[in-house]
mmCIF file of C-alpha atoms in Angstrom:
data_model
loop_
_atom_site.group_PDB
_atom_site.id
_atom_site.type_symbol
_atom_site.label_atom_id
_atom_site.label_comp_id
_atom_site.label_asym_id
_atom_site.label_seq_id
_atom_site.Cartn_x
_atom_site.Cartn_y
_atom_site.Cartn_z
ATOM 1 C CA MET A 1 85.226 87.558 67.406
ATOM 2 C CA GLU A 2 82.110 86.517 65.443
ATOM 3 C CA HIS A 3 84.342 85.093 62.710
ATOM 4 C CA ILE A 4 86.128 82.959 65.298
ATOM 5 C CA LYS A 5 82.793 81.735 66.684
ATOM 6 C CA SER A 6 81.556 80.726 63.209
ATOM 7 C CA HIS A 7 84.792 78.883 62.500
ATOM 8 C CA PHE A 8 84.513 77.109 65.855
ATOM 9 C CA LEU A 9 80.941 75.880 65.204
ATOM 10 C CA ALA A 10 81.775 74.740 61.672
ATOM 11 C CA LYS A 11 84.740 72.764 62.971
ATOM 12 C CA ILE A 12 82.658 71.040 65.651
ATOM 13 C CA VAL A 13 80.046 69.990 63.057
ATOM 14 C CA GLU A 14 82.804 68.669 60.784
ATOM 15 C CA LEU A 15 84.244 66.562 63.602
ATOM 16 C CA LEU A 16 80.878 65.296 64.821
ATOM 17 C CA ILE A 17 79.852 63.744 61.489
ATOM 18 C CA VAL A 18 83.027 61.653 61.309
ATOM 19 C CA PRO A 19 82.947 58.472 63.453
ATOM 20 C CA GLY A 20 85.612 58.017 66.110
ATOM 21 C CA ARG A 21 86.462 61.675 66.434
ATOM 22 C CA LEU A 22 85.686 62.277 70.127
ATOM 23 C CA VAL A 23 89.378 62.509 71.016
ATOM 24 C CA GLN A 24 89.920 65.005 68.197
ATOM 25 C CA ILE A 25 86.961 67.067 69.423
ATOM 26 C CA ASP A 26 88.458 67.157 72.911
ATOM 27 C CA LEU A 27 91.823 68.289 71.553
ATOM 28 C CA PHE A 28 90.173 70.900 69.359
ATOM 29 C CA LEU A 29 88.158 72.325 72.257
ATOM 30 C CA LYS A 30 91.302 72.644 74.351
ATOM 31 C CA GLU A 31 93.137 74.337 71.484
ATOM 32 C CA TYR A 32 90.197 76.701 70.934
ATOM 33 C CA TYR A 33 90.079 77.611 74.639
ATOM 34 C CA ILE A 34 93.795 78.396 74.649
ATOM 35 C CA THR A 35 93.494 80.469 71.453
ATOM 36 C CA ILE A 36 90.580 82.549 72.754
ATOM 37 C CA SER A 37 92.345 83.136 76.079
ATOM 38 C CA ILE A 38 95.501 84.298 74.307
ATOM 39 C CA ILE A 39 93.460 86.620 72.055
ATOM 40 C CA ILE A 40 91.723 88.162 75.092
ATOM 41 C CA HIS A 41 95.011 88.776 76.889
ATOM 42 C CA LEU A 42 96.660 90.217 73.790
ATOM 43 C CA ALA A 43 93.700 92.538 73.269
ATOM 44 C CA ILE A 44 93.793 93.774 76.876
ATOM 45 C CA ASN A 45 97.568 94.245 76.645
ATOM 46 C CA ILE A 46 97.195 96.359 73.525
ATOM 47 C CA MET A 47 94.165 98.328 74.732
ATOM 48 C CA LEU A 48 95.556 99.488 78.069
ATOM 49 C CA LYS A 49 99.219 99.566 77.045
ATOM 50 C CA SER A 50 99.553 103.308 77.624
ATOM 51 C CA PHE A 51 98.571 102.856 81.282
ATOM 52 C CA LYS A 52 101.090 100.141 82.114
ATOM 53 C CA HIS A 53 103.758 100.963 84.677
ATOM 54 C CA ASN A 54 107.358 99.842 84.987
ATOM 55 C CA LEU A 55 108.840 99.853 88.469
ATOM 56 C CA ASN A 56 112.350 98.554 89.061
ATOM 57 C CA HIS A 57 112.105 96.619 85.780
ATOM 58 C CA VAL A 58 108.813 95.068 86.919
ATOM 59 C CA SER A 59 105.796 95.514 84.655
ATOM 60 C CA VAL A 60 102.728 96.418 86.708
ATOM 61 C CA PRO A 61 99.356 95.975 84.973
ATOM 62 C CA PRO A 62 97.077 99.020 84.792
ATOM 63 C CA PHE A 63 94.197 97.153 86.452
ATOM 64 C CA ILE A 64 94.292 94.565 89.254
ATOM 65 C CA TYR A 65 91.723 92.022 90.392
ATOM 66 C CA GLY A 66 91.211 91.937 94.162
ATOM 67 C CA THR A 67 90.266 88.674 95.869
ATOM 68 C CA ALA A 68 89.089 89.774 99.323
ATOM 69 C CA TRP A 69 85.848 88.359 100.757
ATOM 70 C CA LYS A 70 85.450 85.662 98.088
ATOM 71 C CA LYS A 71 85.743 82.695 100.495
ATOM 72 C CA GLU A 72 84.908 79.365 98.811
ATOM 73 C CA LYS A 73 84.369 81.128 95.463
ATOM 74 C CA THR A 74 87.941 82.462 95.397
ATOM 75 C CA GLN A 75 89.354 79.808 93.066
ATOM 76 C CA MET A 76 86.519 80.112 90.558
ATOM 77 C CA LEU A 77 86.507 83.932 90.537
ATOM 78 C CA THR A 78 90.297 84.143 90.257
ATOM 79 C CA LEU A 79 90.151 81.828 87.246
ATOM 80 C CA GLN A 80 87.329 83.851 85.687
ATOM 81 C CA ALA A 81 89.201 87.115 86.198
ATOM 82 C CA LEU A 82 92.296 85.701 84.494
ATOM 83 C CA GLU A 83 90.209 84.282 81.657
ATOM 84 C CA ASN A 84 88.631 87.690 81.127
ATOM 85 C CA GLY A 85 91.965 89.423 80.736
ATOM 86 C CA TYR A 86 93.231 90.473 84.169
ATOM 87 C CA LEU A 87 96.994 90.098 84.449
ATOM 88 C CA GLY A 88 97.352 91.286 88.052
ATOM 89 C CA ILE A 89 95.952 89.476 91.094
ATOM 90 C CA ASP A 90 95.903 90.889 94.627
ATOM 91 C CA THR A 91 95.492 88.762 97.758
ATOM 92 C CA ALA A 92 96.776 88.453 101.345
ATOM 93 C CA ASN A 93 97.799 85.761 103.810
ATOM 94 C CA GLN A 94 94.884 86.678 106.066
ATOM 95 C CA LEU A 95 92.156 84.045 106.376
ATOM 96 C CA LYS A 96 89.961 86.606 108.085
ATOM 97 C CA HIS A 97 89.258 88.240 104.706
ATOM 98 C CA TYR A 98 91.125 86.240 102.031
ATOM 99 C CA PHE A 99 91.533 82.650 100.865
ATOM 100 C CA GLU A 100 95.052 82.835 99.457
ATOM 101 C CA GLU A 101 95.242 79.111 98.720
ATOM 102 C CA GLY A 102 92.133 79.411 96.539
ATOM 103 C CA VAL A 103 93.860 82.166 94.563
ATOM 104 C CA GLY A 104 96.797 79.841 93.944
ATOM 105 C CA LEU A 105 94.504 77.051 92.759
ATOM 106 C CA GLY A 106 92.750 79.420 90.346
ATOM 107 C CA ILE A 107 96.066 80.641 88.968
ATOM 108 C CA GLN A 108 97.400 77.133 88.464
ATOM 109 C CA GLN A 109 94.202 76.064 86.717
ATOM 110 C CA PHE A 110 94.501 79.057 84.386
ATOM 111 C CA LEU A 111 98.162 78.340 83.583
ATOM 112 C CA LYS A 112 97.361 74.690 82.906
ATOM 113 C CA ASN A 113 94.377 75.510 80.691
ATOM 114 C CA THR A 114 96.127 78.162 78.618
ATOM 115 C CA GLY A 115 99.771 77.152 78.492
ATOM 116 C CA LYS A 116 100.746 80.593 79.759
ATOM 117 C CA SER A 117 103.594 80.928 82.271
ATOM 118 C CA ARG A 118 103.881 82.376 85.764
ATOM 119 C CA GLY A 119 105.935 85.243 84.346
ATOM 120 C CA ASP A 120 102.914 86.467 82.378
ATOM 121 C CA LEU A 121 101.146 87.381 85.616
ATOM 122 C CA PHE A 122 101.627 89.974 88.355
ATOM 123 C CA LEU A 123 101.018 88.452 91.795
ATOM 124 C CA GLN A 124 100.665 90.652 94.841
ATOM 125 C CA THR A 125 100.135 89.463 98.396
ATOM 126 C CA LYS A 126 100.500 90.888 101.879
ATOM 127 C CA PHE A 127 101.920 90.401 105.334
ATOM 128 C CA THR A 128 99.158 91.142 107.831
ATOM 129 C CA PRO A 129 100.148 92.028 111.431
ATOM 130 C CA ALA A 130 98.565 90.029 114.241
ATOM 131 C CA SER A 131 96.256 92.896 115.240
ATOM 132 C CA SER A 132 94.411 92.489 111.922
ATOM 133 C CA GLN A 133 94.330 88.678 111.910
ATOM 134 C CA ASP A 134 91.839 86.301 113.478
ATOM 135 C CA HIS A 135 92.908 83.130 115.280
ATOM 136 C CA ASN A 136 94.126 81.556 112.000
ATOM 137 C CA LYS A 137 97.452 83.385 111.908
ATOM 138 C CA PRO A 138 100.007 82.103 109.345
ATOM 139 C CA TYR A 139 102.838 82.491 111.853
ATOM 140 C CA ASN A 140 103.720 82.117 115.520
ATOM 141 C CA GLU A 141 102.752 85.412 117.110
ATOM 142 C CA THR A 142 105.331 84.983 119.894
ATOM 143 C CA ASP A 143 108.224 84.829 117.403
ATOM 144 C CA SER A 144 110.264 87.830 116.324
ATOM 145 C CA TYR A 145 108.842 89.974 113.545
ATOM 146 C CA SER A 146 111.587 88.691 111.292
ATOM 147 C CA ASN A 147 110.360 85.133 111.804
ATOM 148 C CA GLN A 148 106.690 86.111 111.545
ATOM 149 C CA VAL A 149 107.247 87.751 108.168
ATOM 150 C CA ARG A 150 109.289 84.829 106.885
ATOM 151 C CA GLN A 151 106.738 82.253 108.067
ATOM 152 C CA SER A 152 103.889 84.185 106.468
ATOM 153 C CA PHE A 153 105.831 84.703 103.253
ATOM 154 C CA LEU A 154 106.837 81.052 102.876
ATOM 155 C CA SER A 155 103.214 80.111 103.515
ATOM 156 C CA SER A 156 102.160 82.524 100.746
ATOM 157 C CA LEU A 157 104.612 80.948 98.307
ATOM 158 C CA ASP A 158 103.112 77.568 99.139
ATOM 159 C CA HIS A 159 99.529 78.817 98.756
ATOM 160 C CA LEU A 160 100.231 80.555 95.438
ATOM 161 C CA GLN A 161 102.454 77.716 94.155
ATOM 162 C CA THR A 162 105.246 80.071 93.104
ATOM 163 C CA ASP A 163 108.838 80.746 94.101
ATOM 164 C CA TYR A 164 108.662 84.546 94.062
ATOM 165 C CA ILE A 165 106.187 87.367 94.603
ATOM 166 C CA ASP A 166 106.018 90.377 92.315
ATOM 167 C CA SER A 167 104.740 92.753 94.990
ATOM 168 C CA TYR A 168 104.797 92.168 98.752
ATOM 169 C CA ILE A 169 102.680 94.589 100.755
ATOM 170 C CA LEU A 170 102.628 95.481 104.437
ATOM 171 C CA HIS A 171 98.868 95.230 104.948
ATOM 172 C CA GLY A 172 98.866 98.177 107.317
ATOM 173 C CA PRO A 173 100.709 99.666 110.285
ATOM 174 C CA THR A 174 100.315 97.945 113.648
ATOM 175 C CA TYR A 175 98.454 100.921 115.052
ATOM 176 C CA TYR A 176 95.800 102.959 113.304
ATOM 177 C CA SER A 177 97.289 106.410 113.850
ATOM 178 C CA LYS A 178 101.070 106.004 113.788
ATOM 179 C CA VAL A 179 104.094 103.991 112.709
ATOM 180 C CA VAL A 180 106.017 102.373 115.554
ATOM 181 C CA GLN A 181 109.236 100.373 115.811
ATOM 182 C CA ASP A 182 107.271 97.146 115.322
ATOM 183 C CA ASP A 183 106.303 98.351 111.838
ATOM 184 C CA LEU A 184 109.900 99.231 111.005
ATOM 185 C CA ASP A 185 111.028 95.775 112.185
ATOM 186 C CA ILE A 186 108.410 94.204 109.906
ATOM 187 C CA TRP A 187 109.581 96.357 107.004
ATOM 188 C CA LYS A 188 113.198 95.338 107.662
ATOM 189 C CA ALA A 189 112.155 91.670 107.432
ATOM 190 C CA MET A 190 110.392 92.430 104.133
ATOM 191 C CA GLU A 191 113.559 94.127 102.878
ATOM 192 C CA ASP A 192 115.478 90.928 103.642
ATOM 193 C CA LEU A 193 113.151 89.029 101.300
ATOM 194 C CA TYR A 194 113.767 91.682 98.650
ATOM 195 C CA TYR A 195 117.553 91.305 99.015
ATOM 196 C CA GLU A 196 117.179 87.539 98.641
ATOM 197 C CA GLY A 197 115.421 88.030 95.289
ATOM 198 C CA LYS A 198 112.186 86.447 96.486
ATOM 199 C CA VAL A 199 110.237 89.704 96.224
ATOM 200 C CA ARG A 200 110.477 92.174 93.341
ATOM 201 C CA LEU A 201 108.631 95.168 94.812
ATOM 202 C CA LEU A 202 107.693 96.280 98.324
ATOM 203 C CA GLY A 203 104.653 98.323 99.275
ATOM 204 C CA VAL A 204 102.349 99.386 102.063
ATOM 205 C CA SER A 205 98.579 99.572 102.414
ATOM 206 C CA ASN A 206 96.074 101.450 104.573
ATOM 207 C CA VAL A 207 98.324 104.376 105.491
ATOM 208 C CA ASP A 208 97.780 108.056 106.078
ATOM 209 C CA LEU A 209 100.261 110.687 104.926
ATOM 210 C CA GLU A 210 102.240 110.936 108.177
ATOM 211 C CA GLN A 211 102.577 107.169 108.438
ATOM 212 C CA LEU A 212 103.791 106.978 104.856
ATOM 213 C CA LYS A 213 106.362 109.735 105.441
ATOM 214 C CA VAL A 214 107.766 108.013 108.533
ATOM 215 C CA LEU A 215 108.024 104.659 106.787
ATOM 216 C CA TYR A 216 109.491 106.172 103.636
ATOM 217 C CA ASN A 217 112.183 108.076 105.539
ATOM 218 C CA ALA A 218 113.133 105.046 107.659
ATOM 219 C CA ALA A 219 113.171 102.467 104.871
ATOM 220 C CA VAL A 220 116.325 101.413 103.059
ATOM 221 C CA ILE A 221 114.267 99.867 100.274
ATOM 222 C CA LYS A 222 111.642 102.519 99.693
ATOM 223 C CA PRO A 223 108.037 101.485 99.078
ATOM 224 C CA SER A 224 107.291 101.175 95.359
ATOM 225 C CA LEU A 225 103.533 100.944 95.879
ATOM 226 C CA VAL A 226 100.859 102.326 98.145
ATOM 227 C CA GLN A 227 97.433 100.682 98.220
ATOM 228 C CA ASN A 228 94.636 102.609 99.932
ATOM 229 C CA ARG A 229 90.884 102.712 100.120
ATOM 230 C CA CYS A 230 90.181 105.695 97.894
ATOM 231 C CA PHE A 231 87.552 108.224 98.971
ATOM 232 C CA ALA A 232 86.082 110.908 96.756
ATOM 233 C CA SER A 233 85.613 112.989 99.927
ATOM 234 C CA SER A 234 89.422 113.348 100.193
ATOM 235 C CA TYR A 235 89.724 114.265 96.515
ATOM 236 C CA TRP A 236 90.529 110.627 95.823
ATOM 237 C CA ASP A 237 93.312 110.481 98.448
ATOM 238 C CA PHE A 238 94.942 113.551 96.937
ATOM 239 C CA SER A 239 97.613 114.143 99.603
ATOM 240 C CA ILE A 240 98.844 110.549 99.470
ATOM 241 C CA ARG A 241 98.766 110.525 95.670
ATOM 242 C CA SER A 242 100.775 113.742 95.565
ATOM 243 C CA PHE A 243 103.434 112.260 97.851
ATOM 244 C CA CYS A 244 103.513 109.118 95.731
ATOM 245 C CA LYS A 245 103.925 111.092 92.523
ATOM 246 C CA LYS A 246 106.795 113.109 94.012
ATOM 247 C CA HIS A 247 108.629 109.970 95.111
ATOM 248 C CA ASN A 248 107.860 107.727 92.118
ATOM 249 C CA ILE A 249 105.517 105.491 94.115
ATOM 250 C CA LEU A 250 102.655 103.814 92.285
ATOM 251 C CA TYR A 251 99.269 104.394 93.878
ATOM 252 C CA GLN A 252 96.701 101.578 93.875
ATOM 253 C CA GLY A 253 93.139 102.477 94.807
ATOM 254 C CA PHE A 254 90.505 100.056 96.100
ATOM 255 C CA SER A 255 86.815 100.512 96.950
ATOM 256 C CA LEU A 256 86.595 103.199 94.282
ATOM 257 C CA LEU A 257 82.942 102.297 93.794
ATOM 258 C CA THR A 258 81.755 100.873 97.112
ATOM 259 C CA ALA A 259 83.297 103.637 99.247
ATOM 260 C CA ASN A 260 81.778 106.415 97.157
ATOM 261 C CA GLN A 261 78.177 105.459 96.448
ATOM 262 C CA SER A 262 76.718 108.777 97.664
ATOM 263 C CA TYR A 263 78.866 110.652 95.140
ATOM 264 C CA LEU A 264 78.472 108.286 92.219
ATOM 265 C CA LEU A 265 74.714 107.701 92.249
ATOM 266 C CA THR A 266 73.969 111.290 91.307
ATOM 267 C CA ASN A 267 72.338 112.965 88.331
ATOM 268 C CA LYS A 268 75.681 114.472 87.309
ATOM 269 C CA MET A 269 77.396 111.083 87.152
ATOM 270 C CA HIS A 270 74.470 109.631 85.211
ATOM 271 C CA GLU A 271 74.764 112.527 82.744
ATOM 272 C CA ILE A 272 78.478 111.807 82.247
ATOM 273 C CA ALA A 273 77.821 108.086 81.768
ATOM 274 C CA THR A 274 75.097 108.874 79.222
ATOM 275 C CA GLN A 275 77.356 111.339 77.411
ATOM 276 C CA TYR A 276 80.083 108.690 76.934
ATOM 277 C CA LYS A 277 77.652 105.776 76.556
ATOM 278 C CA LYS A 278 79.411 103.896 79.342
ATOM 279 C CA SER A 279 78.467 102.657 82.790
ATOM 280 C CA ILE A 280 79.327 104.696 85.899
ATOM 281 C CA PRO A 281 81.928 102.081 86.997
ATOM 282 C CA GLN A 282 83.604 102.385 83.585
ATOM 283 C CA ILE A 283 83.665 106.175 83.930
ATOM 284 C CA ILE A 284 85.247 105.960 87.397
ATOM 285 C CA PHE A 285 87.846 103.374 86.396
ATOM 286 C CA ARG A 286 88.783 105.389 83.299
ATOM 287 C CA PHE A 287 89.015 108.505 85.493
ATOM 288 C CA ALA A 288 91.299 106.616 87.882
ATOM 289 C CA LEU A 289 93.621 105.588 85.067
ATOM 290 C CA GLN A 290 93.802 109.128 83.727
ATOM 291 C CA ILE A 291 94.873 110.597 87.093
ATOM 292 C CA GLY A 292 97.500 107.902 87.674
ATOM 293 C CA ILE A 293 95.656 105.441 89.918
ATOM 294 C CA VAL A 294 95.942 101.684 89.380
ATOM 295 C CA PRO A 295 92.383 100.624 90.240
ATOM 296 C CA LEU A 296 91.418 97.365 91.887
ATOM 297 C CA THR A 297 88.104 95.692 91.268
ATOM 298 C CA GLY A 298 86.697 92.763 93.177
ATOM 299 C CA THR A 299 83.552 92.185 91.169
ATOM 300 C CA SER A 300 82.088 88.678 91.153
ATOM 301 C CA ASN A 301 80.118 89.368 87.970
ATOM 302 C CA GLN A 302 81.770 88.124 84.760
ATOM 303 C CA GLN A 303 80.066 90.759 82.612
ATOM 304 C CA HIS A 304 81.363 93.477 84.922
ATOM 305 C CA MET A 305 84.844 91.929 84.771
ATOM 306 C CA LYS A 306 84.793 92.421 81.011
ATOM 307 C CA GLU A 307 83.250 95.888 81.136
ATOM 308 C CA ASP A 308 85.725 97.105 83.747
ATOM 309 C CA LEU A 309 88.583 96.388 81.324
ATOM 310 C CA ASP A 310 86.817 97.959 78.343
ATOM 311 C CA LEU A 311 88.277 101.399 78.970
ATOM 312 C CA ASP A 312 90.354 102.100 75.890
ATOM 313 C CA SER A 313 87.531 103.075 73.538
ATOM 314 C CA PHE A 314 87.020 106.479 75.150
ATOM 315 C CA GLU A 315 88.884 109.248 76.978
ATOM 316 C CA LEU A 316 87.421 111.654 79.494
ATOM 317 C CA SER A 317 87.853 115.335 78.751
ATOM 318 C CA SER A 318 89.925 117.442 81.155
ATOM 319 C CA ASP A 319 86.738 119.191 82.280
ATOM 320 C CA VAL A 320 85.091 115.884 83.182
ATOM 321 C CA VAL A 321 88.219 114.694 84.990
ATOM 322 C CA LYS A 322 88.255 117.912 87.047
ATOM 323 C CA LEU A 323 84.556 117.593 87.800
ATOM 324 C CA ILE A 324 84.974 114.037 89.119
ATOM 325 C CA GLU A 325 88.114 114.990 91.066
ATOM 326 C CA GLU A 326 86.106 117.663 92.859
ATOM 327 C CA ILE A 327 82.787 115.820 92.984
ATOM 328 C CA ASN A 328 82.660 116.134 96.787
ATOM 329 C CA LYS A 329 82.183 119.902 96.325
ATOM 330 C CA SER A 330 78.878 119.311 94.604
#
């Protein structure tokens, strides 16, 4: 990377001392930006290649950037995440917590700046039932669930400026403790989008084991992904992960850091981080990869974006993995 930087500076000096070269400088800067972006993405692809997943002929990145709670910074942070090597972006058509349109603007800016194509990215969004929306619902709540899902989905396509979604997620069951017919009607509407080729994978979020079993048994198109808040206190959602592994469902974990502060800010975790010369977030994300979790990060810090992807230079021993898996015992 230092060699590239030196070449870049030398080229700028060369262009500056020749009159009438401002246009050439502009073209060179754009070319340099594209080159660096491509190098970053190639490096990330190579580094985390062993943790990539293939579901139904869809390549799922090993790490996904989450865009919740970014508000007016959503476009900028989405662009920064893509520039720093993230290939997967997670959002939702839920203005209460997400700004899906901002995600689309960030993606389009990235594609324009780099010359990369939509197919290079993994885009995941969600249908959110009315009970988890505020007044800004992306559908008519009095319509059938079939129409609600379709209205929300078409709105998502418009926001993200795409004609298909890689992964479409049911944001959560209608009720906290069970799956009811309303949820199955919503899932049926999502299946229709899958049959039409507008969605490549279906998934569900914020479920417990019984809810997942009911949905799985009722579904014609089985969920390919489960996305849950992942607590160390439940052995990192062990029961759900076990079900997922048995049924070839990919587990995505969010809030790996923020939901587990009392377990992570301990002397033992600091000892592990010191041993590997990595930060605690890097240790946890590497741990997640090694036990089959696709982690999400929503950091707004560019340095952390880079560090969170720098996970290929070390591997946790089986003893350390077991210790972190059972960290709630200590």
